[in-house]
Short mmCIF file of C-alpha atoms and ligand atoms in Angstrom, two decimals:
data_model
loop_
_atom_site.label_atom_id
_atom_site.label_comp_id
_atom_site.label_asym_id
_atom_site.label_seq_id
_atom_site.Cartn_x
_atom_site.Cartn_y
_atom_site.Cartn_z
CA MET A 1 -21.85 1.63 -29.42
CA VAL A 2 -22.50 4.55 -27.06
CA VAL A 3 -22.29 3.74 -23.37
CA ASP A 4 -23.99 6.05 -20.90
CA THR A 5 -23.52 6.03 -17.16
CA ASP A 6 -23.39 8.18 -14.03
CA TYR A 7 -19.77 7.28 -13.24
CA LEU A 8 -17.01 5.97 -15.49
CA VAL A 9 -14.37 4.36 -13.25
CA VAL A 10 -10.98 3.77 -14.87
CA GLY A 11 -9.17 0.92 -13.11
CA ALA A 12 -10.64 -2.20 -11.50
CA GLY A 13 -7.86 -2.71 -8.95
CA ALA A 14 -8.31 -2.59 -5.19
CA THR A 15 -9.09 1.12 -5.06
CA GLY A 16 -11.51 1.22 -8.02
CA LEU A 17 -13.46 -1.72 -6.63
CA ALA A 18 -13.48 -0.47 -3.01
CA PHE A 19 -14.72 2.93 -4.22
CA VAL A 20 -17.53 1.51 -6.38
CA ASP A 21 -18.54 -0.98 -3.70
CA ALA A 22 -19.10 1.86 -1.21
CA LEU A 23 -20.66 4.26 -3.71
CA VAL A 24 -23.20 1.73 -4.97
CA ALA A 25 -24.08 0.70 -1.40
CA GLU A 26 -24.76 4.32 -0.48
CA SER A 27 -26.51 5.71 -3.57
CA ASP A 28 -28.74 4.70 -6.45
CA VAL A 29 -26.31 5.29 -9.31
CA GLU A 30 -25.07 3.51 -12.41
CA VAL A 31 -21.39 2.80 -12.88
CA VAL A 32 -19.22 1.55 -15.73
CA MET A 33 -15.79 0.23 -14.72
CA VAL A 34 -13.11 -0.28 -17.36
CA ASP A 35 -9.73 -1.96 -17.03
CA ARG A 36 -7.12 -3.02 -19.56
CA GLN A 37 -6.59 -6.35 -17.87
CA VAL A 38 -8.47 -9.60 -18.34
CA ALA A 39 -9.76 -9.75 -14.76
CA PRO A 40 -10.36 -7.43 -11.78
CA GLY A 41 -7.67 -7.05 -9.10
CA GLY A 42 -5.08 -4.69 -10.60
CA HIS A 43 -1.48 -5.51 -9.78
CA TRP A 44 -2.50 -8.63 -7.85
CA LEU A 45 -3.01 -10.37 -11.20
CA HIS A 46 0.76 -10.33 -11.71
CA ALA A 47 1.93 -10.77 -8.12
CA TYR A 48 4.77 -13.17 -7.33
CA PRO A 49 3.66 -16.68 -6.31
CA PHE A 50 4.66 -16.41 -2.63
CA VAL A 51 3.19 -12.93 -2.05
CA ARG A 52 0.85 -12.33 0.87
CA LEU A 53 -0.76 -9.17 2.13
CA HIS A 54 1.62 -7.45 4.49
CA THR A 55 -1.42 -6.23 6.46
CA PRO A 56 -4.13 -8.50 7.89
CA SER A 57 -6.90 -9.56 5.49
CA ALA A 58 -9.44 -8.31 8.05
CA TYR A 59 -9.29 -4.75 6.70
CA TYR A 60 -8.28 -5.29 3.07
CA GLY A 61 -10.48 -5.51 -0.05
CA VAL A 62 -14.00 -4.14 -0.49
CA ASN A 63 -16.22 -3.17 2.43
CA SER A 64 -19.22 -5.37 1.65
CA LEU A 65 -17.34 -8.67 1.39
CA ALA A 66 -15.10 -10.30 4.01
CA LEU A 67 -11.65 -11.47 2.99
CA GLY A 68 -10.79 -14.60 4.96
CA GLY A 69 -12.26 -15.54 8.31
CA ASP A 70 -10.38 -13.25 10.74
CA ARG A 71 -8.45 -16.27 11.98
CA ILE A 72 -5.29 -15.99 14.06
CA ASP A 73 -2.29 -17.77 12.54
CA GLU A 74 -0.97 -20.47 14.86
CA ALA A 75 2.41 -21.14 13.28
CA GLY A 76 5.07 -19.48 11.14
CA GLU A 77 6.41 -15.96 11.19
CA ASN A 78 2.86 -14.51 11.51
CA ALA A 79 1.96 -16.67 14.53
CA GLY A 80 -0.36 -14.90 16.94
CA TYR A 81 -1.45 -12.34 14.34
CA TYR A 82 -4.49 -12.11 12.07
CA GLU A 83 -4.30 -14.09 8.84
CA ARG A 84 -2.92 -12.50 5.67
CA ALA A 85 -4.36 -13.53 2.31
CA THR A 86 -2.22 -15.06 -0.42
CA GLY A 87 -2.17 -13.49 -3.88
CA SER A 88 -4.71 -15.98 -5.21
CA GLU A 89 -7.04 -15.33 -2.27
CA VAL A 90 -6.85 -11.61 -2.98
CA ARG A 91 -7.59 -12.20 -6.67
CA GLU A 92 -10.57 -14.42 -5.80
CA HIS A 93 -11.88 -11.73 -3.43
CA PHE A 94 -11.77 -9.06 -6.11
CA ALA A 95 -13.30 -11.36 -8.75
CA GLU A 96 -16.20 -12.09 -6.40
CA ALA A 97 -16.52 -8.41 -5.44
CA ALA A 98 -16.76 -7.44 -9.12
CA GLN A 99 -19.37 -10.14 -9.81
CA ARG A 100 -21.48 -8.95 -6.86
CA LEU A 101 -21.36 -5.43 -8.25
CA VAL A 102 -22.49 -6.69 -11.66
CA ASP A 103 -25.29 -8.62 -9.93
CA THR A 104 -26.73 -5.36 -8.57
CA GLY A 105 -27.72 -4.56 -12.16
CA ARG A 106 -26.26 -1.08 -11.75
CA VAL A 107 -22.60 -1.78 -12.48
CA ARG A 108 -21.01 -2.89 -15.73
CA VAL A 109 -17.42 -4.16 -15.48
CA LEU A 110 -15.69 -4.02 -18.86
CA MET A 111 -12.40 -5.89 -18.68
CA GLY A 112 -10.07 -5.71 -21.67
CA HIS A 113 -11.10 -2.10 -22.20
CA GLU A 114 -8.82 0.89 -22.04
CA HIS A 115 -9.76 4.46 -21.27
CA VAL A 116 -8.32 6.67 -23.99
CA GLY A 117 -9.43 10.01 -22.61
CA GLY A 118 -11.96 12.57 -23.65
CA ALA A 119 -13.00 12.90 -27.28
CA GLY A 120 -14.72 16.19 -28.03
CA ALA A 121 -17.67 16.45 -25.69
CA GLY A 122 -17.37 12.95 -24.21
CA GLU A 123 -15.14 10.13 -23.04
CA GLN A 124 -13.89 7.18 -25.06
CA ILE A 125 -12.88 3.62 -24.30
CA ARG A 126 -11.13 1.13 -26.57
CA GLU A 127 -12.02 -2.54 -26.66
CA LEU A 128 -8.54 -4.06 -26.69
CA GLY A 129 -9.54 -7.30 -28.45
CA SER A 130 -11.03 -5.62 -31.53
CA GLY A 131 -9.54 -2.13 -31.28
CA ARG A 132 -13.05 -0.67 -31.52
CA LEU A 133 -13.61 2.72 -29.89
CA HIS A 134 -16.77 3.49 -27.94
CA ASP A 135 -18.07 6.86 -26.80
CA VAL A 136 -19.08 7.09 -23.17
CA VAL A 137 -21.59 9.67 -22.01
CA VAL A 138 -20.81 10.37 -18.37
CA ARG A 139 -23.67 12.03 -16.49
CA ARG A 140 -21.71 12.68 -13.30
CA LYS A 141 -18.01 11.93 -13.03
CA VAL A 142 -14.99 10.14 -14.41
CA VAL A 143 -13.15 8.39 -11.57
CA ASP A 144 -9.41 7.95 -11.96
CA ALA A 145 -8.62 4.75 -10.08
CA ARG A 146 -5.28 4.41 -11.80
CA TYR A 147 -3.54 7.61 -10.70
CA LEU A 148 -1.61 5.57 -8.13
CA GLU A 149 -1.26 2.48 -10.33
CA SER A 150 1.33 0.17 -8.79
CA SER A 151 4.62 -0.72 -10.47
CA ILE A 152 5.71 -4.33 -9.91
CA PRO A 153 8.63 -6.51 -11.09
CA ALA A 154 6.52 -8.68 -13.42
CA THR A 155 5.43 -5.74 -15.57
CA HIS A 156 7.89 -2.88 -15.11
CA THR A 157 10.74 -2.03 -17.46
CA LEU A 158 14.08 -3.12 -15.98
CA PRO A 159 15.87 0.05 -14.84
CA PHE A 160 19.32 -1.44 -15.62
CA GLN A 161 21.05 -3.21 -18.49
CA VAL A 162 21.69 -6.94 -18.57
CA ALA A 163 24.58 -8.41 -20.56
CA ALA A 164 24.13 -11.65 -22.50
CA GLY A 165 24.91 -14.59 -20.24
CA ALA A 166 23.92 -12.87 -16.97
CA ARG A 167 20.99 -14.55 -15.21
CA VAL A 168 18.31 -12.06 -14.17
CA VAL A 169 14.71 -13.03 -13.30
CA ALA A 170 11.73 -11.11 -11.98
CA VAL A 171 10.87 -12.17 -8.42
CA ASN A 172 7.85 -13.98 -9.93
CA ASP A 173 10.20 -16.51 -11.53
CA LEU A 174 12.33 -17.14 -8.45
CA PRO A 175 10.66 -20.44 -7.40
CA ALA A 176 11.01 -21.89 -10.91
CA ALA A 177 14.58 -20.68 -11.45
CA ALA A 178 16.04 -21.11 -7.96
CA ASP A 179 17.22 -24.71 -8.20
CA GLY A 180 20.09 -24.37 -10.65
CA ALA A 181 21.75 -21.36 -9.00
CA SER A 182 25.04 -21.44 -7.12
CA SER A 183 24.05 -18.32 -5.20
CA TYR A 184 21.57 -15.44 -5.32
CA ALA A 185 21.75 -11.66 -5.61
CA VAL A 186 18.51 -10.02 -4.52
CA LEU A 187 18.14 -6.54 -6.01
CA GLY A 188 16.01 -3.94 -4.21
CA SER A 189 15.44 -2.31 -0.85
CA GLY A 190 11.76 -2.80 -0.10
CA LYS A 191 9.21 -5.33 1.01
CA THR A 192 9.37 -7.40 -2.19
CA ALA A 193 13.14 -7.85 -1.81
CA ALA A 194 12.61 -8.77 1.85
CA ASP A 195 10.00 -11.34 0.78
CA ALA A 196 12.41 -12.82 -1.79
CA CYS A 197 15.13 -13.18 0.87
CA VAL A 198 12.71 -14.76 3.37
CA TRP A 199 11.47 -17.16 0.67
CA LEU A 200 15.06 -18.28 -0.07
CA LEU A 201 15.82 -18.76 3.63
CA GLU A 202 12.58 -20.66 4.20
CA ASN A 203 13.48 -22.91 1.28
CA GLY A 204 16.74 -23.95 2.90
CA VAL A 205 19.19 -21.61 1.19
CA ASP A 206 22.15 -20.87 3.45
CA PRO A 207 22.29 -17.11 4.27
CA ASP A 208 25.91 -17.08 3.02
CA ARG A 209 24.63 -17.85 -0.49
CA ILE A 210 22.48 -14.70 -0.56
CA ARG A 211 23.84 -11.29 -1.47
CA TRP A 212 21.42 -8.40 -0.93
CA ILE A 213 21.97 -5.39 -3.21
CA ARG A 214 20.27 -2.71 -1.11
CA PRO A 215 20.50 0.84 -2.54
CA ARG A 216 18.69 2.26 0.50
CA ASP A 217 18.09 0.94 3.98
CA ALA A 218 14.43 0.94 4.91
CA TRP A 219 12.28 1.35 7.98
CA PHE A 220 9.48 -1.16 8.46
CA TYR A 221 6.61 -1.15 10.93
CA ASP A 222 6.46 -4.00 13.40
CA ARG A 223 3.38 -5.92 12.30
CA ARG A 224 2.31 -6.21 15.95
CA HIS A 225 0.94 -2.66 15.78
CA TRP A 226 -1.34 -3.33 12.79
CA GLN A 227 -3.57 -6.00 14.31
CA PRO A 228 -7.29 -5.10 14.32
CA LEU A 229 -10.38 -6.53 16.08
CA ASP A 230 -9.45 -8.16 19.42
CA GLN A 231 -5.88 -6.86 19.17
CA VAL A 232 -6.87 -3.25 18.48
CA ALA A 233 -5.03 -2.12 21.64
CA ALA A 234 -1.82 -2.67 19.70
CA VAL A 235 -3.01 -0.39 16.89
CA MET A 236 -3.81 2.32 19.43
CA GLU A 237 -0.44 1.81 21.08
CA GLY A 238 1.33 2.24 17.74
CA ILE A 239 -0.55 5.44 16.95
CA SER A 240 0.17 6.84 20.40
CA LEU A 241 3.88 6.11 19.94
CA ASP A 242 3.80 8.06 16.67
CA ALA A 243 2.26 11.04 18.45
CA GLU A 244 4.68 10.87 21.37
CA ALA A 245 7.68 10.75 19.03
CA GLY A 246 6.30 13.63 16.95
CA ALA A 247 5.80 15.79 20.04
CA ASN A 248 9.13 15.11 21.72
CA ALA A 249 11.65 14.70 18.90
CA ALA A 250 14.09 17.41 17.86
CA ASP A 251 14.02 16.56 14.16
CA ILE A 252 12.93 13.82 11.76
CA GLU A 253 15.96 11.59 12.43
CA ASP A 254 15.15 11.80 16.12
CA VAL A 255 11.53 10.78 15.40
CA PHE A 256 12.70 7.60 13.71
CA ASP A 257 15.25 6.88 16.47
CA ARG A 258 12.47 7.22 19.05
CA LEU A 259 10.10 5.04 17.05
CA GLU A 260 12.80 2.39 16.80
CA ALA A 261 13.52 2.57 20.54
CA SER A 262 9.81 2.12 21.31
CA GLY A 263 9.49 -0.90 18.99
CA ARG A 264 7.16 0.87 16.57
CA LEU A 265 9.63 0.73 13.66
CA VAL A 266 12.44 -1.65 12.83
CA ARG A 267 15.33 -1.65 10.39
CA ILE A 268 17.13 -4.77 9.40
CA ASP A 269 20.56 -3.42 10.27
CA PRO A 270 20.41 -1.04 13.27
CA SER A 271 24.02 -0.01 12.64
CA SER A 272 23.24 1.38 9.19
CA PRO A 273 21.38 4.68 8.69
CA ALA A 274 17.97 4.15 7.09
CA ARG A 275 16.18 6.87 5.12
CA MET A 276 13.62 4.88 3.13
CA TYR A 277 10.11 4.77 4.58
CA ARG A 278 7.34 3.14 2.50
CA GLY A 279 4.97 2.20 5.33
CA THR A 280 5.37 -1.53 4.84
CA MET A 281 5.64 -3.95 7.72
CA LEU A 282 7.46 -7.08 8.87
CA SER A 283 7.02 -9.44 11.79
CA GLY A 284 9.75 -9.96 14.36
CA GLY A 285 10.38 -13.43 12.89
CA GLU A 286 10.98 -12.01 9.42
CA VAL A 287 13.38 -9.39 10.77
CA ASP A 288 15.36 -12.05 12.66
CA ALA A 289 15.60 -14.17 9.50
CA LEU A 290 16.67 -11.23 7.33
CA ARG A 291 19.41 -10.32 9.80
CA GLU A 292 21.10 -13.63 8.97
CA ILE A 293 22.04 -12.21 5.56
CA GLU A 294 25.34 -10.44 6.09
CA ASP A 295 26.46 -9.84 2.50
CA VAL A 296 24.75 -6.50 1.89
CA VAL A 297 25.97 -4.26 -0.94
CA ARG A 298 25.30 -0.55 -0.37
CA LEU A 299 26.67 1.10 -3.49
CA GLY A 300 23.49 2.67 -4.84
CA ARG A 301 21.23 1.46 -7.63
CA VAL A 302 22.20 -1.18 -10.19
CA ARG A 303 23.26 0.23 -13.56
CA ARG A 304 24.30 -2.94 -15.39
CA ILE A 305 24.66 -6.65 -14.73
CA GLU A 306 27.46 -8.36 -16.59
CA THR A 307 28.56 -11.99 -16.38
CA ASP A 308 31.30 -11.25 -13.85
CA ARG A 309 30.32 -7.97 -12.15
CA ILE A 310 27.40 -5.83 -11.08
CA VAL A 311 27.93 -2.17 -11.93
CA LEU A 312 26.27 0.14 -9.44
CA GLU A 313 25.97 3.92 -9.00
CA ARG A 314 28.93 4.10 -6.65
CA GLY A 315 31.08 1.08 -7.49
CA GLU A 316 30.82 -2.55 -8.47
CA ALA A 317 30.44 -5.98 -6.93
CA PRO A 318 31.67 -9.32 -8.30
CA THR A 319 29.15 -11.82 -9.66
CA GLY A 320 29.22 -14.93 -11.83
CA PRO A 321 27.28 -16.95 -14.41
CA GLY A 322 25.89 -19.24 -11.67
CA VAL A 323 24.44 -16.34 -9.71
CA LEU A 324 20.70 -15.81 -10.04
CA HIS A 325 19.90 -12.09 -9.87
CA VAL A 326 16.37 -11.52 -8.59
CA ASP A 327 14.74 -8.28 -9.71
CA CYS A 328 12.75 -6.64 -6.90
CA THR A 329 13.51 -3.07 -7.99
CA ALA A 330 10.03 -1.96 -9.10
CA LEU A 331 8.69 1.07 -7.29
CA GLY A 332 5.65 -0.71 -5.82
CA LEU A 333 3.66 2.23 -4.47
CA ASN A 334 3.31 5.00 -7.02
CA ASP A 335 5.03 8.25 -6.07
CA ALA A 336 2.72 10.60 -8.03
CA PRO A 337 2.27 13.96 -6.31
CA ALA A 338 -0.93 14.69 -4.42
CA THR A 339 -3.72 16.47 -6.30
CA SER A 340 -7.27 17.33 -5.21
CA ILE A 341 -9.37 14.19 -4.95
CA PHE A 342 -12.61 15.93 -5.97
CA GLN A 343 -12.26 18.03 -9.13
CA PRO A 344 -14.88 19.36 -11.55
CA GLY A 345 -16.31 16.29 -13.30
CA ARG A 346 -13.57 14.07 -11.90
CA ILE A 347 -12.49 12.11 -8.84
CA VAL A 348 -8.84 11.10 -8.45
CA LEU A 349 -8.53 8.29 -5.88
CA GLN A 350 -5.60 8.80 -3.53
CA GLN A 351 -4.33 8.27 -0.02
CA VAL A 352 -6.08 10.13 2.84
CA ARG A 353 -5.48 8.23 6.11
CA TYR A 354 -1.99 6.78 6.06
CA LEU A 355 -1.42 3.34 4.60
CA SER A 356 -5.08 2.36 4.16
CA PRO A 357 -5.73 2.21 0.39
CA CYS A 358 -8.97 0.22 0.51
CA PHE A 359 -10.42 2.15 3.47
CA ASN A 360 -9.58 5.46 1.78
CA ALA A 361 -11.18 4.51 -1.53
CA ALA A 362 -14.35 3.32 0.21
CA LEU A 363 -14.47 6.45 2.34
CA ILE A 364 -14.20 8.60 -0.78
CA GLY A 365 -17.13 6.61 -2.23
CA PHE A 366 -19.17 7.28 0.91
CA VAL A 367 -18.37 11.00 0.86
CA GLU A 368 -19.23 11.24 -2.86
CA ALA A 369 -22.62 9.69 -2.11
CA HIS A 370 -23.46 11.91 0.88
CA ARG A 371 -21.97 15.37 0.26
CA ASP A 372 -22.75 17.80 -2.58
CA ASP A 373 -20.05 20.41 -2.53
CA ASP A 374 -16.55 19.57 -3.83
CA ALA A 375 -14.88 21.93 -1.34
CA GLU A 376 -16.60 20.12 1.51
CA LYS A 377 -15.69 16.72 0.03
CA ASN A 378 -12.05 17.78 -0.26
CA ARG A 379 -12.11 19.05 3.32
CA LEU A 380 -13.15 15.56 4.42
CA CYS A 381 -10.76 13.82 2.01
CA PRO A 382 -7.45 15.70 1.84
CA SER A 383 -4.88 13.83 -0.25
CA THR A 384 -1.33 12.89 0.72
CA PRO A 385 1.23 11.18 -1.51
CA TYR A 386 2.45 7.71 -0.63
CA PRO A 387 5.62 8.04 1.46
CA SER A 388 9.04 7.15 0.17
CA ARG A 389 11.53 8.85 2.51
CA ILE A 390 11.58 9.59 6.23
CA GLU A 391 11.02 13.26 5.33
CA ASP A 392 7.51 12.29 4.09
CA TRP A 393 6.42 11.21 7.59
CA PRO A 394 5.42 14.66 8.99
CA GLN A 395 2.99 15.44 6.14
CA LEU A 396 1.51 11.95 6.28
CA MET A 397 0.95 12.07 10.02
CA CYS A 398 -0.39 15.63 10.11
CA THR A 399 -3.01 14.74 7.49
CA THR A 400 -3.96 11.50 9.24
CA TRP A 401 -4.22 12.94 12.76
CA GLY A 402 -6.03 16.08 11.59
CA ILE A 403 -8.60 14.33 9.44
CA GLU A 404 -9.53 11.63 11.97
CA THR A 405 -10.83 14.34 14.30
CA GLN A 406 -12.87 15.86 11.45
CA TRP A 407 -14.40 12.50 10.55
CA LEU A 408 -15.48 11.78 14.10
CA SER A 409 -17.34 15.12 14.26
CA GLU A 410 -19.53 14.13 11.28
CA PRO A 411 -22.20 11.75 12.67
CA ASP A 412 -22.96 9.87 9.43
CA LEU A 413 -19.30 9.42 8.60
CA ALA A 414 -18.46 8.35 12.14
CA ALA A 415 -21.29 5.78 12.03
CA TRP A 416 -20.05 4.45 8.68
CA MET A 417 -16.51 4.15 10.05
CA THR A 418 -17.73 2.29 13.12
CA ALA A 419 -19.41 -0.27 10.88
CA SER A 420 -16.78 -0.51 8.13
CA ARG A 421 -14.69 -3.67 8.17
CA LEU A 422 -11.96 -1.70 6.32
CA ASN A 423 -11.45 0.56 9.35
CA LEU A 424 -8.70 -1.06 11.42
CA MET A 425 -9.76 1.02 14.46
CA ARG A 426 -13.40 0.02 14.34
CA THR A 427 -13.44 -2.16 17.47
CA LEU A 428 -11.73 0.42 19.64
CA PRO A 429 -14.94 1.46 21.50
CA GLU A 430 -15.60 -2.19 22.46
CA HIS A 431 -12.12 -2.42 23.99
CA ALA A 432 -12.10 1.00 25.63
CA THR A 433 -11.91 -0.35 29.18
CA GLU A 434 -8.77 -2.42 28.60
CA PRO A 435 -5.81 -0.95 30.52
CA ALA A 436 -3.59 -1.14 27.41
CA VAL A 437 -6.13 0.85 25.39
CA GLN A 438 -6.54 3.43 28.14
CA THR A 439 -2.78 3.92 28.47
CA ALA A 440 -2.45 4.33 24.71
CA VAL A 441 -5.41 6.72 24.41
CA THR A 442 -4.02 8.88 27.21
CA ARG A 443 -0.59 8.93 25.58
CA TYR A 444 -2.14 9.82 22.22
CA LEU A 445 -4.34 12.63 23.60
CA THR A 446 -1.43 14.06 25.57
CA HIS A 447 0.87 14.23 22.58
CA VAL A 448 -1.13 14.60 19.38
CA GLY A 449 -1.73 18.37 19.69
CA PRO A 450 1.91 19.26 20.40
CA ALA A 451 2.98 16.79 17.72
CA ILE A 452 0.84 18.43 15.05
CA GLU A 453 2.02 21.87 16.13
CA GLN A 454 5.67 20.84 15.93
CA ILE A 455 5.77 18.63 12.82
CA SER A 456 3.40 20.67 10.65
CA GLY A 457 6.28 23.18 10.48
CA TRP A 458 8.61 20.38 9.37
CA ALA A 459 6.07 19.22 6.76
CA LYS A 460 6.01 22.68 5.18
CA SER A 461 9.79 23.11 5.23
CA GLY A 462 10.44 19.49 4.17
CA ARG A 463 12.75 19.15 7.22
C1 LIG B 501 3.13 -6.35 -3.89
C2 LIG B 501 2.23 -5.38 -3.19
C3 LIG B 501 1.62 -5.75 -1.99
C4 LIG B 501 0.77 -4.87 -1.33
N1 LIG B 501 0.24 -5.27 -0.14
C5 LIG B 501 -0.61 -4.43 0.50
C6 LIG B 501 -1.21 -4.83 1.74
O1 LIG B 501 -0.95 -5.90 2.26
N2 LIG B 501 -2.06 -3.98 2.34
C7 LIG B 501 -2.34 -2.75 1.82
O2 LIG B 501 -3.13 -2.00 2.41
N3 LIG B 501 -1.77 -2.33 0.66
C8 LIG B 501 -0.91 -3.14 -0.01
N4 LIG B 501 -0.33 -2.73 -1.18
C9 LIG B 501 -0.59 -1.37 -1.64
C10 LIG B 501 -1.42 -1.32 -2.95
O3 LIG B 501 -1.17 -0.07 -3.48
C11 LIG B 501 -2.88 -1.53 -2.78
O4 LIG B 501 -3.06 -2.67 -2.04
C12 LIG B 501 -3.73 -1.68 -4.04
O5 LIG B 501 -3.74 -3.01 -4.52
C13 LIG B 501 -3.43 -0.75 -5.14
O6 LIG B 501 -4.57 -0.77 -5.96
P1 LIG B 501 -4.85 0.32 -7.06
O7 LIG B 501 -6.25 0.12 -7.48
O8 LIG B 501 -4.49 1.67 -6.55
O9 LIG B 501 -3.81 0.05 -8.23
P2 LIG B 501 -3.57 -1.18 -9.22
O10 LIG B 501 -3.71 -2.47 -8.53
O11 LIG B 501 -2.26 -0.89 -9.86
O12 LIG B 501 -4.76 -1.06 -10.29
C14 LIG B 501 -4.81 -0.07 -11.29
C15 LIG B 501 -5.58 -0.63 -12.47
O13 LIG B 501 -5.80 0.42 -13.43
C16 LIG B 501 -5.78 -0.16 -14.72
N5 LIG B 501 -5.54 0.90 -15.72
C17 LIG B 501 -4.50 1.78 -15.76
N6 LIG B 501 -4.66 2.62 -16.79
C18 LIG B 501 -5.81 2.28 -17.44
C19 LIG B 501 -6.50 2.77 -18.57
N7 LIG B 501 -6.07 3.83 -19.27
N8 LIG B 501 -7.64 2.17 -18.95
C20 LIG B 501 -8.11 1.10 -18.26
N9 LIG B 501 -7.50 0.60 -17.16
C21 LIG B 501 -6.36 1.17 -16.75
C22 LIG B 501 -4.66 -1.18 -14.63
O14 LIG B 501 -4.81 -2.16 -15.64
C23 LIG B 501 -4.85 -1.74 -13.21
O15 LIG B 501 -5.63 -2.92 -13.21
C24 LIG B 501 0.52 -3.58 -1.87
C25 LIG B 501 1.13 -3.20 -3.07
C26 LIG B 501 1.97 -4.08 -3.73
C27 LIG B 501 2.62 -3.63 -5.01
#
């Protein structure tokens, strides 16, 4: 079989689907999407059972289809904030989004198909069930929607050895395995490890029965500053605090100290230096719960788990056969280096505005539909890697602040952004007369120029 199409999109995760959704809405093109998995949704297909979005559903998913009903949670650690979808709600959203694309008659979604790269003059895909190879004639572009493929505990290769008799489970298996354990050792520094600890606490486990093996201490955003729609003043406040810290700080450590003092960022243990920054967020309630866990092991990454000890980079900690070790060590966000998004014959989906994967992918789809020249497209869509360390903050912020101004000076793009549900700032004009918005806008405009001037030097020197 020979397949021909305008665009061949490799990966039907959040970014592949958000890109195609926007592209097809804005242009009369044909698309073939391929993905190895059995269903659309990427890493969400293998997410742990108690996962939720860490951001509100209101601006996650594809542009043309709402996720949830923009309700405010009334109880629990997210009380007062916009609802966050569960893993199954996210999977349902992407399944419906893919079906709606198929229903346009212009998109074919081939699950269980793997892209195996170019063969001679064309592209090839392999049908995983039969092993059959198919040539694909691509009239316009191949879209790499897997360059930033996520790494998660259910599917990654364990980065440490496990001796016979030691109990180690992926976080996915925690609910099923939790009952028989005498105590728990949660392995990992990031949001998944935090979720595992919160799940244990919420399920009645005494904090003294939880040991947290934390190779790095992390910064988290306070979720308060990521609330869209009627709470957009808080988003503006958060952004203005970033700019103020960038303009006034002496160095990157000082930036993070200032952001902590202003309530923009939190770390679980304020007495311990934190250098990890992944852009994930927690609510105040989650932070309070996590602070109840006092047994924190900071001896680097796990090398080996034996029946009576955990061997780490810089020492060891005792363990036992009754201890359930919960693997949360997968990388999560991919740390691939930035490359041009628009390349000859190819689009590589990546981060543009900070921490907005679905918005960015849709924006790239819009730009692909409405601009002709790759240099111009790359000007409007500069790429930045996902952050990992505090030293990544200056580059991320310089790109975000700089590009937002460019977008607003392009009338069609600005109009698209005003209408896009994926744009967490979209309701700002409607709330412009609120005192909190005005204070934040003034603070932002006062500081963003000096901030860019100061921290762009740090970004180049990696300071
Ligand atoms: C647990 C978790 C929670 C998150 N929560 C949020 C959140 O709340 N808000 C937010 O904004 N972001 C969140 N993120 C960030 C996340 O990166 C994005 O939400 C998004 O889901 C990533 O989608 P993706 O399409 O880039 O990658 P993936 O979901 O990894 O999809 C890549 C796809 O490419 C396919 N593929 C790879 N190679 C090939 C090949 N050769 N041929 C065919 N198919 C191939 C894979 O099978 C996979 O389906 C979260 C990330 C994780 C890990």
